XYZ file of C-alpha atoms in Angstrom:
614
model
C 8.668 -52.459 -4.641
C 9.721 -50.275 -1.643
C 8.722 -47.481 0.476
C 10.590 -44.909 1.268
C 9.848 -40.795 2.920
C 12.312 -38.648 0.902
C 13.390 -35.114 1.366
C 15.652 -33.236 0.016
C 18.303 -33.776 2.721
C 17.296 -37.221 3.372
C 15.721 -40.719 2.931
C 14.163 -43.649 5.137
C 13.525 -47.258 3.950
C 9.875 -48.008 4.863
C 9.727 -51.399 3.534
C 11.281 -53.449 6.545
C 9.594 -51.651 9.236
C 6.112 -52.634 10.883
C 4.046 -49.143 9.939
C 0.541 -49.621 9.777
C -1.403 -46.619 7.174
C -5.003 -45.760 8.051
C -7.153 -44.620 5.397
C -10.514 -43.444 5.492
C -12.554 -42.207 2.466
C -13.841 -38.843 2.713
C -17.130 -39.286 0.880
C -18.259 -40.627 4.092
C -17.105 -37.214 5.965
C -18.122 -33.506 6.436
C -14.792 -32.493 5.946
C -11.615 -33.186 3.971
C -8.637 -34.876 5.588
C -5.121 -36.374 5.261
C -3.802 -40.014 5.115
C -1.508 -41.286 7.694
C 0.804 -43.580 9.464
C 0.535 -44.291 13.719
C 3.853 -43.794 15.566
C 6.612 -46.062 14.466
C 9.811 -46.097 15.403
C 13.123 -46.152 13.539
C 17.103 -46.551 13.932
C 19.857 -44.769 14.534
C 22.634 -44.923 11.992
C 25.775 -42.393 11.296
C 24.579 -41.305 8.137
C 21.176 -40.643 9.093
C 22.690 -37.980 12.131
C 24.720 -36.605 9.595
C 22.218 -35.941 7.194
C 19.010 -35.604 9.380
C 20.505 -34.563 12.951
C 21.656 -35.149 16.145
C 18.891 -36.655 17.704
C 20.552 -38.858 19.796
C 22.728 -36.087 21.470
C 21.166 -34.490 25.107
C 22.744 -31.258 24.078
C 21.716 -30.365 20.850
C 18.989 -27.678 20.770
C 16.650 -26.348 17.716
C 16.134 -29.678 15.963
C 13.451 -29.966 13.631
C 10.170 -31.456 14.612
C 8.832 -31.873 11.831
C 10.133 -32.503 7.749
C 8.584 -31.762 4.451
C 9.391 -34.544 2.062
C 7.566 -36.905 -0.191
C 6.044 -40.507 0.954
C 6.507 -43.125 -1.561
C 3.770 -45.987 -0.914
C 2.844 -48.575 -3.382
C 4.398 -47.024 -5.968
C 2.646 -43.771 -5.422
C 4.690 -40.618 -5.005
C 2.607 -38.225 -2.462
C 3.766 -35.057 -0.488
C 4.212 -35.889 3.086
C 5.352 -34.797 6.218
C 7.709 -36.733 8.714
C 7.207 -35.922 12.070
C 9.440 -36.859 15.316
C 7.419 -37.626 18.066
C 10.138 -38.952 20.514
C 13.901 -39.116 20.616
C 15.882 -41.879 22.213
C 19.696 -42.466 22.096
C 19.533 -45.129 19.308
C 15.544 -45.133 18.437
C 13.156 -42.283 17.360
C 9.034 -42.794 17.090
C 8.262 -41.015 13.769
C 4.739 -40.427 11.961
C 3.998 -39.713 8.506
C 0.996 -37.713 7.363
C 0.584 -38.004 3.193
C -1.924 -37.770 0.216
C -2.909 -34.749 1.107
C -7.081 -34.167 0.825
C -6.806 -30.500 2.638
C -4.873 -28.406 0.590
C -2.049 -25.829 2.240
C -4.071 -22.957 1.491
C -7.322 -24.028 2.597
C -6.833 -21.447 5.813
C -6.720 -18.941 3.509
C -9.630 -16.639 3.507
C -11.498 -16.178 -0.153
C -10.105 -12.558 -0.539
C -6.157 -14.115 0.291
C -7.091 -16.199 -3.218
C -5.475 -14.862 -6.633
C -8.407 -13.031 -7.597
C -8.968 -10.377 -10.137
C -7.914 -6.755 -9.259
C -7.646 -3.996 -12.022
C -8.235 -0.738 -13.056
C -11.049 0.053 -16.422
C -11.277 3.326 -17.806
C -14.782 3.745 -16.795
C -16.416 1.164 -14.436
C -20.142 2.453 -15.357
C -19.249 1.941 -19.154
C -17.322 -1.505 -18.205
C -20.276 -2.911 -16.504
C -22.858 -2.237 -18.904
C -20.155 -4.495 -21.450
C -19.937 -7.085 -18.952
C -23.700 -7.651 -18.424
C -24.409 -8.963 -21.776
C -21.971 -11.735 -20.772
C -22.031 -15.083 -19.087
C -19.569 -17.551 -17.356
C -17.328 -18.687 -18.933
C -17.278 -15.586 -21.227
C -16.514 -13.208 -17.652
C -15.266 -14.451 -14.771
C -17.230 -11.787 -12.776
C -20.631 -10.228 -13.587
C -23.522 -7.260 -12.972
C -26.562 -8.979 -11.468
C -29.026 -6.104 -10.295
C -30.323 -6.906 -6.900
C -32.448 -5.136 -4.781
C -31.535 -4.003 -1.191
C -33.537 -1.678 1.277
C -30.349 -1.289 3.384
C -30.486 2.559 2.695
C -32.722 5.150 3.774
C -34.656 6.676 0.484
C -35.972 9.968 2.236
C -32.301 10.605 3.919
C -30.393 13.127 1.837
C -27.815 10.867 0.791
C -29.978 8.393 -0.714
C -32.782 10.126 -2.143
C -31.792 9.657 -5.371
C -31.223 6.479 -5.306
C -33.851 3.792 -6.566
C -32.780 0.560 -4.118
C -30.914 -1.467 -6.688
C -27.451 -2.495 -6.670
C -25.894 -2.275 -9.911
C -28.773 -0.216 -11.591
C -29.569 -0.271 -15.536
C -32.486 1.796 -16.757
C -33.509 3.122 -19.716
C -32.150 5.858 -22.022
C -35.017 8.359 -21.733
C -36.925 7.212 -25.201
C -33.796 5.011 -26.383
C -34.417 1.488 -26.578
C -30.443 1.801 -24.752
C -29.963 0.890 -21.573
C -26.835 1.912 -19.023
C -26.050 2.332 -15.716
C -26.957 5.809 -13.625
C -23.630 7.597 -12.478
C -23.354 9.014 -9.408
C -22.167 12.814 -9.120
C -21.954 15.937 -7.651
C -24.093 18.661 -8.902
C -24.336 22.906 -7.983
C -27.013 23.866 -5.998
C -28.695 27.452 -4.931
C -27.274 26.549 -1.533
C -23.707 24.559 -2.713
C -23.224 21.289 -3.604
C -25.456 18.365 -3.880
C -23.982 14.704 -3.479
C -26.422 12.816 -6.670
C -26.042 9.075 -5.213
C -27.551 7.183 -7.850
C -26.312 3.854 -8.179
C -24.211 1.068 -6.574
C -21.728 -0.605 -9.020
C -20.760 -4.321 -7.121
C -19.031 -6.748 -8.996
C -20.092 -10.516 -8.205
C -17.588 -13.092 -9.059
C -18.848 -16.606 -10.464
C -18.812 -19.303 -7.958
C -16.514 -21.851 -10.510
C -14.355 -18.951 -11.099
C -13.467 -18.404 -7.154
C -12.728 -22.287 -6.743
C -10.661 -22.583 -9.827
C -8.776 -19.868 -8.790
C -8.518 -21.307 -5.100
C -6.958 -24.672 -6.999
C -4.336 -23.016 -9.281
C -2.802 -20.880 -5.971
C -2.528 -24.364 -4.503
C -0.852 -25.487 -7.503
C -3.809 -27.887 -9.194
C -6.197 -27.212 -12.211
C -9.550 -27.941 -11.167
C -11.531 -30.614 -13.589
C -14.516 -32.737 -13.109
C -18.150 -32.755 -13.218
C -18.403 -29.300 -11.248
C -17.388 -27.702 -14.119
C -20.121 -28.512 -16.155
C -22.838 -28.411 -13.304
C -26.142 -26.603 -14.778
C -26.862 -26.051 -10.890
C -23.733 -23.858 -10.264
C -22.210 -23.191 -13.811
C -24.223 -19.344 -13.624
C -24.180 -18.993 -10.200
C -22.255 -15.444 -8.632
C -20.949 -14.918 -5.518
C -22.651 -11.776 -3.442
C -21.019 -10.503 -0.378
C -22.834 -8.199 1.891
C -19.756 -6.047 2.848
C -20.165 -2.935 1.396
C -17.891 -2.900 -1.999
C -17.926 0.820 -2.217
C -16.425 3.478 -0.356
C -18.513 6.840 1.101
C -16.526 10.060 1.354
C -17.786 13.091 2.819
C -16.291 16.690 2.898
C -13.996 17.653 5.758
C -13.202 20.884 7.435
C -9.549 21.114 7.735
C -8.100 23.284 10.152
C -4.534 24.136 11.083
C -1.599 26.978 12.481
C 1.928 26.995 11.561
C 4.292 27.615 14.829
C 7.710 29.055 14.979
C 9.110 25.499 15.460
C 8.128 24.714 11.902
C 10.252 26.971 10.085
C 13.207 25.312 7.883
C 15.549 26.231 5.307
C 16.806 29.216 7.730
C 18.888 31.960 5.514
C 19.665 35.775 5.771
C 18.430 38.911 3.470
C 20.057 41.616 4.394
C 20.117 41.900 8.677
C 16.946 39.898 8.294
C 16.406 36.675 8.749
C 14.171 34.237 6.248
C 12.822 30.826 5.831
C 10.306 28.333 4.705
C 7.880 26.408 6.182
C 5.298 23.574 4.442
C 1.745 22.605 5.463
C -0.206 19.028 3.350
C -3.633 18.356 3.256
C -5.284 14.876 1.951
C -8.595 15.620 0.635
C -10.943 12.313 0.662
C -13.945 13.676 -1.081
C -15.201 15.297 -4.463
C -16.803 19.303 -4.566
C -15.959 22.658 -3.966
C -13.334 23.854 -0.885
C -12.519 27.095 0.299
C -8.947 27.875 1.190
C -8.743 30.610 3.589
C -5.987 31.647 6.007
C -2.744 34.432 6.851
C 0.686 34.696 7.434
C 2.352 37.172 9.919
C 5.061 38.180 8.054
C 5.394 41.832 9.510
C 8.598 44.205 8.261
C 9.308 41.587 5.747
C 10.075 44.733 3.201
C 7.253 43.079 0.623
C 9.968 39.457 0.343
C 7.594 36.894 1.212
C 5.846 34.779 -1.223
C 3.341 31.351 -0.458
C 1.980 29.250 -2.752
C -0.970 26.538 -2.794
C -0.704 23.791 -5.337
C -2.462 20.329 -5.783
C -0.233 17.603 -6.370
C 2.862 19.025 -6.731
C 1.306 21.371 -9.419
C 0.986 25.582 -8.121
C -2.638 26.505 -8.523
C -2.487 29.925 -6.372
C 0.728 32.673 -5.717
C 0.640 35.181 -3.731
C 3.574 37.817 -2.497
C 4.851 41.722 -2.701
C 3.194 43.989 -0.487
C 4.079 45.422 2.920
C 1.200 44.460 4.953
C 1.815 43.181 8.437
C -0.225 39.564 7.240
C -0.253 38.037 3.363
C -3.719 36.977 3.276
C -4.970 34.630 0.812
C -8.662 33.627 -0.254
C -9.674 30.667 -2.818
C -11.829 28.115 -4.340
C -10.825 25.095 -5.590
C -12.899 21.740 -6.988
C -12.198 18.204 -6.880
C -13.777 16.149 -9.119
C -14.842 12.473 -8.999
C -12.024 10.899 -10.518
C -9.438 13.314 -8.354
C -11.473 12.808 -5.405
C -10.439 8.997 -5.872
C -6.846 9.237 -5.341
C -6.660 11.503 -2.129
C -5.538 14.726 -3.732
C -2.879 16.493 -1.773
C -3.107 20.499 -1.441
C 0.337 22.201 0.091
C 0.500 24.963 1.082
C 4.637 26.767 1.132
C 5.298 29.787 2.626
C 8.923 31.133 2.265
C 9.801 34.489 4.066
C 10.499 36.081 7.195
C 10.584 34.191 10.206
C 8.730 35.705 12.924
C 7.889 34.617 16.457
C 4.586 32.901 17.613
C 1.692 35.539 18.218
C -0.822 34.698 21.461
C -4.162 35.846 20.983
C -6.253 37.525 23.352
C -7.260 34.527 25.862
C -3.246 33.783 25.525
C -3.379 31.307 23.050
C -0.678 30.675 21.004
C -2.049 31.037 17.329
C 1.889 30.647 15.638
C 3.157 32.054 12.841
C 0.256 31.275 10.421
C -3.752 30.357 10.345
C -4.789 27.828 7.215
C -8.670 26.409 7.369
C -10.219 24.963 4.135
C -13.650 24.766 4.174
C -16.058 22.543 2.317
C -19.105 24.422 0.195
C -21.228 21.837 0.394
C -24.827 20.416 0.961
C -25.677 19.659 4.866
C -28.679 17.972 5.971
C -31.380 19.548 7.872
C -28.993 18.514 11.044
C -26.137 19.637 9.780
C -24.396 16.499 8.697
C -22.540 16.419 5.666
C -24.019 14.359 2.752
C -21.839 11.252 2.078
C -20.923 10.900 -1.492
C -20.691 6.995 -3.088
C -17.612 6.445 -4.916
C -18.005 4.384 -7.718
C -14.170 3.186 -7.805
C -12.990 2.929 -12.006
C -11.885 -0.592 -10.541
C -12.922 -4.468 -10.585
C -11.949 -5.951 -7.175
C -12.607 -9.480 -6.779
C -11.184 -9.432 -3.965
C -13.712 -7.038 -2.254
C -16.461 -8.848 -3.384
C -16.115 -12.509 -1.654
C -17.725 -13.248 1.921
C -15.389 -14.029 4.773
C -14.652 -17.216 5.070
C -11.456 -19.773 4.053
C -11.168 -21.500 0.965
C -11.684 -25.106 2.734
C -15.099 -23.827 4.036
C -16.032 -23.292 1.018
C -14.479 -26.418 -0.691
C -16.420 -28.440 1.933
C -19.436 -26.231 1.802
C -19.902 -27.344 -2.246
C -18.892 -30.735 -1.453
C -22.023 -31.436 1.002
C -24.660 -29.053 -0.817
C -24.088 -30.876 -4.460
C -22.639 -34.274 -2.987
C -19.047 -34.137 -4.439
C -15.862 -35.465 -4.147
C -12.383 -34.563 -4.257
C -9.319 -36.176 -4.965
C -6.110 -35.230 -6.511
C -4.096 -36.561 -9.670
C -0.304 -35.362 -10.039
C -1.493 -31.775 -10.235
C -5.377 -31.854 -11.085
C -8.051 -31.691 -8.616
C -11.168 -33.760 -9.555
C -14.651 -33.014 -8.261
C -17.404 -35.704 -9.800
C -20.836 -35.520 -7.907
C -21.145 -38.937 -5.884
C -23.970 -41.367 -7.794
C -24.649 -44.760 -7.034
C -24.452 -46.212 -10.152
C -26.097 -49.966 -9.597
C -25.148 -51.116 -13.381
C -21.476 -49.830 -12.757
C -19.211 -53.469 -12.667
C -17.631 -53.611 -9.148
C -13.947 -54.488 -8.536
C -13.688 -57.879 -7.151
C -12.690 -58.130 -3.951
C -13.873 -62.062 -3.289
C -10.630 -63.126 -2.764
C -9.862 -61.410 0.982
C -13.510 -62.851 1.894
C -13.303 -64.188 5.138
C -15.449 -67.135 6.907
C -17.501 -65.100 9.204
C -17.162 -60.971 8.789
C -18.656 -58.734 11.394
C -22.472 -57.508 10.022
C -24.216 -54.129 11.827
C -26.805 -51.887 10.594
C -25.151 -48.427 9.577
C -24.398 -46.519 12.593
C -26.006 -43.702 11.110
C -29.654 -43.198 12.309
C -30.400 -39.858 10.950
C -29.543 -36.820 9.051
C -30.093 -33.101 9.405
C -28.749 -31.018 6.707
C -29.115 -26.940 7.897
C -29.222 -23.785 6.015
C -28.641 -20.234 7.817
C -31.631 -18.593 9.786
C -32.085 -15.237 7.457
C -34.478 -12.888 8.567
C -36.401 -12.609 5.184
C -35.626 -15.809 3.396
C -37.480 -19.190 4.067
C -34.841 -22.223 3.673
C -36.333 -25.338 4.748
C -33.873 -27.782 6.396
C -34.151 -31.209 5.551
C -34.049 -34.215 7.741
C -33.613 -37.831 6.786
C -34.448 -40.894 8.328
C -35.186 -44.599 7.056
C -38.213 -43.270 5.799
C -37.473 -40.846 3.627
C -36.604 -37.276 4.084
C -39.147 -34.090 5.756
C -38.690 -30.289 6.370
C -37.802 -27.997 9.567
C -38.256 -31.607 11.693
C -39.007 -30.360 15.338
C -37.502 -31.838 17.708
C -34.137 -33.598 15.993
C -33.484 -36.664 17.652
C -30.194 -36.350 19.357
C -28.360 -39.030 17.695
C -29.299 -37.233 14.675
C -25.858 -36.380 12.176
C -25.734 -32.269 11.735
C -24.525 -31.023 8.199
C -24.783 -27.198 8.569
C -24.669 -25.311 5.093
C -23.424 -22.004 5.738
C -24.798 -20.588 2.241
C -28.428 -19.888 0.512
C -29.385 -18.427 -2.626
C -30.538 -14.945 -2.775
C -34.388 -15.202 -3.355
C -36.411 -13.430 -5.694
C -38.037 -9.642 -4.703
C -40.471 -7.349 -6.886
C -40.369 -4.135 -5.783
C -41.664 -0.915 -8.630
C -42.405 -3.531 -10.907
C -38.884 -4.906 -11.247
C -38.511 -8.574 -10.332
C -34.724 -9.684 -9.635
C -33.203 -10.877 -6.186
C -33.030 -9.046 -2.936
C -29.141 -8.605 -1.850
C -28.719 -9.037 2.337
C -26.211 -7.747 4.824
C -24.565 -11.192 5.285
C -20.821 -10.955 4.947
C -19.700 -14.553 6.264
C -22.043 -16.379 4.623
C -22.306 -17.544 0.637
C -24.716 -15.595 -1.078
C -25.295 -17.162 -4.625
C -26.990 -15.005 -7.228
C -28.023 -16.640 -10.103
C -26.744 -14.184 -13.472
C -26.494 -15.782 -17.267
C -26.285 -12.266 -19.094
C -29.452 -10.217 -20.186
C -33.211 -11.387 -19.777
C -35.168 -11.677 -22.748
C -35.972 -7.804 -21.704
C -32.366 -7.045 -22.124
C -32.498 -6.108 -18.224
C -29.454 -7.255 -15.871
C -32.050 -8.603 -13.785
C -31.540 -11.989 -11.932
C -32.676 -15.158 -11.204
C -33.111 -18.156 -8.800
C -33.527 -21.242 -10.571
C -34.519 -24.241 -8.478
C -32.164 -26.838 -7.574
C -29.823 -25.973 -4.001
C -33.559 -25.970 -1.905
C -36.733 -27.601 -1.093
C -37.904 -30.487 -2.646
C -35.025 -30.019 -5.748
C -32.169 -29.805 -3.036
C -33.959 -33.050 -0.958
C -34.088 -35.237 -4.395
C -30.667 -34.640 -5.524
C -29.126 -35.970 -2.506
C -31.744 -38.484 -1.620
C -30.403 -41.516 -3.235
C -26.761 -40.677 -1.023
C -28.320 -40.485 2.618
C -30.821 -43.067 2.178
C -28.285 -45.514 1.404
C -26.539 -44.246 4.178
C -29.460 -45.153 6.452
C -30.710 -48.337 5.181
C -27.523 -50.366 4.114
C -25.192 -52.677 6.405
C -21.434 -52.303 7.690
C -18.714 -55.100 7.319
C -16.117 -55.228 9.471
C -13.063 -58.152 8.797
C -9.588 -58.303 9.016
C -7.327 -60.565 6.302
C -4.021 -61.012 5.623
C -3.289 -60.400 1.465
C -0.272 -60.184 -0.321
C 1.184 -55.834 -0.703
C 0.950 -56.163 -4.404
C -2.103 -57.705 -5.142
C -4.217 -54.940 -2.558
C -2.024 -52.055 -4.278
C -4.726 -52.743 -7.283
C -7.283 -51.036 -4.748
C -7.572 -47.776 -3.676
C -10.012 -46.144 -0.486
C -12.442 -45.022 -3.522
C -12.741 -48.431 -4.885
C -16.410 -49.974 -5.199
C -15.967 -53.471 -4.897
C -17.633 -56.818 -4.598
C -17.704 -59.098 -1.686
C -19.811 -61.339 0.433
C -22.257 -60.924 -2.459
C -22.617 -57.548 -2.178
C -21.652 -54.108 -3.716
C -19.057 -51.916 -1.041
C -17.835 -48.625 -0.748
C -14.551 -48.816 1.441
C -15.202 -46.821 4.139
C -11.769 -46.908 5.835
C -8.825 -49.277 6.547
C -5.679 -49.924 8.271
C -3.084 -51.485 6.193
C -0.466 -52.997 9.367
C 2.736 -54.017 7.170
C 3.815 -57.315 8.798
C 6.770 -58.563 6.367
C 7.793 -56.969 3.247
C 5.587 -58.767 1.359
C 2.392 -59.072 3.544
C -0.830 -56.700 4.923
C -2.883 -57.662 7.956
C -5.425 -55.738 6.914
C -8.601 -54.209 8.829
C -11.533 -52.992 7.087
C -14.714 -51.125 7.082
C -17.162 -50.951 4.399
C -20.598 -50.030 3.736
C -22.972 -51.522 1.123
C -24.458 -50.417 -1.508
């Protein structure tokens, strides 16, 4: 059996050359990483310039450093990269990095992933469908939290009631639905009703499933069925909806601006165009003039709204044509950034200069708002409740590896990856599993040490608000917010908490925070026996839950032994062995912890190893 790298351009034998291929397993690291290969180095041959390039030349420029292929090792095909370290006249040092355990897109950040982004016909309606659902039946739920982010005796959120994604009661009805938010008429104008928050909160399994597929594997494994996550949604506190509030527009038309230029009669006429983007719902007044002086009663303007005239006005011989109106945006317009134009086409007539000597042009436009100020002044924000689901909005900042490894050291999984599928089992030390025998590459007198590992410190984030308890291990056993950590203590920081539970006006559900790089998990399987969105926080990722279901993992960590030993074994009988393998030796139970496999013929391993007991 050979080895070979392969691209698409190329090949190079492996099997005669002296490459040694370090290994080390990831359970026994924070992070996820890649197999490879030290610098080796490789000939020269005409074929291989011809197809790879000319290397061996002083003069050639541009040559690629590094090439995409696929590493064939004991009869595994894995995805690879060949790099060229040094170049020589007849020699080159190459590396190879393969088996891939950090995926291509794991820079990505979560809202880069493939994640849901669509339009409903109403999103107030859509959510109060969605609620009576659970994962797997949605990919993306309703939970109502509570938040005291906003100000309830500020106009703009005086009607609201300090819960995101509100459901309430139907007057008398035993039905239940979600508050709309609105714009109501007033003695005094127009009133912004903010009544409700609408947030969608995407399913934790969903996010990494979807993170898998857009790195080209289906995710399978225990995770999938893991009572801990299985109903557990993703919050983000980055605000998922957009505020608007009503704008004064003001604007004149110069000379310069005319186009179109024709004649009518010994007079001479043209056209000139003025657009407005209107970002908020309610009532505007469109007020202005035109100095279109001597024009004989030929000039004519009109506003419209989209492309569509709402207002004409022309005839006349007044020195200005004046025009006065009211218009309304609704909600749903207000959405899309409505566009008012306003055309003029007559006769052109030079700037006029007002009394300080200001140039005022040809034309004044101002439209102005009729709305509700505050006591200050300050327009009222409205809260637009987009008729959209945007996963993509509602996922913290951070990349798709942080949160791989982020799962992988709260619940104690691992990864690996099978032409195409990405597994994730939870790590158990089973002690009536059967071992692989390793007897066989025992030799005389291995090197024995205590684990190097003395202690263990596994962090959550300091909330303001929320008690999480870190949890330190030694040889003892485990204990809470230890003060002082030793220094040769091992730090596994958690960037991620579950939102806890709040009562506030007799409603019990969790309390949302402002985080927005951290996970937030809120814990949603459809309606309470109440039939109220309200959530939960079932024990399990803290405290004395969290400390127990890792226990068994960092305490054999702690209190177990290292081999170290180096033996010389035949290519085809270790290829039965993988870095995962639990094996037996020295009388003992192993977990490989890493090796390096130094080819030395094309037959024979000297191979070093480190393992830890079990």
């Amino acid at each position: 059996m050979r080895d070979w790298f392969v691209t698409d351009n190329f090949k190079i034998d492996l099997t005669g050359l002296r490459i040694n291929f370090t290994e080390e397993n990831p359970r026994f690291k924070d992070t996820l990483w890649t197999k490879y290969t030290l610098p080796v180095d490789i000939n020269y041959d005409r074929d291989f310039i011809s197809k790879v390039g000319q290397y061996s030349s002083f003069n050639n420029a541009n040559l690629p450093k590094v090439h995409n292929g696929y590493h064939i090792f004991e009869g595994k095909t894995m995805k690879g990269t060949l790099t060229f370290s040094e170049f020589r006249n007849k020699t080159a040092k190459i590396q190879i990095d393969s088996g891939f355990e950090e995926l291509p897109n794991f820079e990505k950040t979560l809202s880069e992933l493939p994640l849901d982004v669509f339009n409903v016909p109403d999103i107030y309606d859509h959510a109060n469908e969605i609620v009576e659902k659970k994962y797997p039946e949605t990919n993306y739920n309703f939970p109502k939290l509570y938040t005291d982010e906003f100000d309830l005796d500020s106009e703009g959120w005086k009607y609201f009631d300090s819960f995101i994604n509100n459901r309430v009661r139907q007057g008398n009805s035993t039905l239940k639905y979600f508050p709309r938010n609105e714009i109501q008429e007033n003695g005094e104008g127009w009133d912004c009703i903010n009544r409700n928050i609408i947030q969608p909160a995407p399913y934790l399994l969903h996010v990494l499933k979807q993170g898998f597929l857009d790195a080209g594997f289906i995710l399978t494994g225990d995770i999938l069925e893991d009572e801990t996550l299985k109903q557990r949604c993703i919050y983000s506190g980055e605000h998922y909806f957009t505020t608007a509030d009503q704008q004064y527009y003001k604007s004149n038309v110069f000379q310069n601006e005319y186009y179109g230029n024709y004649d009518l009669g010994n007079l001479r006429f043209a056209h000139w165009k003025k657009n407005f983007k209107i970002g908020a719902p309610g009532k505007y007044r469109i007020i202005g003039s035109c100095y279109r002086e001597g024009d004989l009663g030929n000039s004519s303007l009109v506003i419209s709204k989209n492309g569509v005239p709402l207002f004409s006005y022309g005839g006349g011989n007044t020195p200005f044509l004046n025009f006065d109106k009211i218009i309304e945006i609704d909600i749903t317009e207000a959405e899309t950034n409505p566009e008012i134009t306003i055309e003029f086409n007559g006769i052109v007539k030079d700037n006029r200069f007002n009394s300080e000597g200001v140039n005022i042009g040809v034309a004044e436009i101002q439209i102005n708002p009729i709305r509700q100020n505050t006591a200050a002044g300050d327009a009222i924000p409205f809260v637009f409740n987009f008729n959209r689901v945007d996963l993509k909005r509602s996922v913290p900042d951070m990349t798709f590896g942080e949160l791989i490894n982020m799962i992988k050291n709260w619940r104690n999984y691992d990864l690996t990856f099978v032409n195409g599928i990405a597994i994730m089992n939870r790590i158990i030390i089973d002690k009536t599993k059967e071992p692989d025998d390793f007897r066989e590459f025992e030799i005389e007198d291995p090197i024995r040490s205590r684990n190097d590992k003395k202690y263990f410190n596994i962090t959550f984030p300091k909330i303001d608000g929320v008690d999480l308890d870190d949890v330190f291990f030694d040889e003892t056993g485990y204990k809470f917010n230890m003060t002082p950590v030793p220094k040769d203590t091992t730090q596994i920081d958690i960037n991620g908490f579950c939102l806890p539970l709040t009562t506030f006006r007799a409603t019990s559900t969790a309390r949302a925070f402002q985080e927005t790089s951290t996970l937030m998990l809120v814990y949603y399987d459809g309606l309470d026996s109440n039939g109220d969105n309200h959530a939960k926080n079932p024990a399990g990722l803290h405290g004395t839950e969290f400390a127990e279901s890792v226990k068994d993992w960092f305490m054999n960590r702690l209190t177990n032994f290292t081999f170290r030993w180096t033996f010389f074994a035949l290519k085809s009988k270790i290829r039965k062995f993988n870095i995962r393998s639990e094996i037996f030796a020295f009388n003992k139970k192993h977990w490989i912890k890493s090796w390096v496999k130094n080819s030395v013929s094309d037959k024979y391993y000297s191979v070093e190893i480190e393992t830890e007991t079990f």
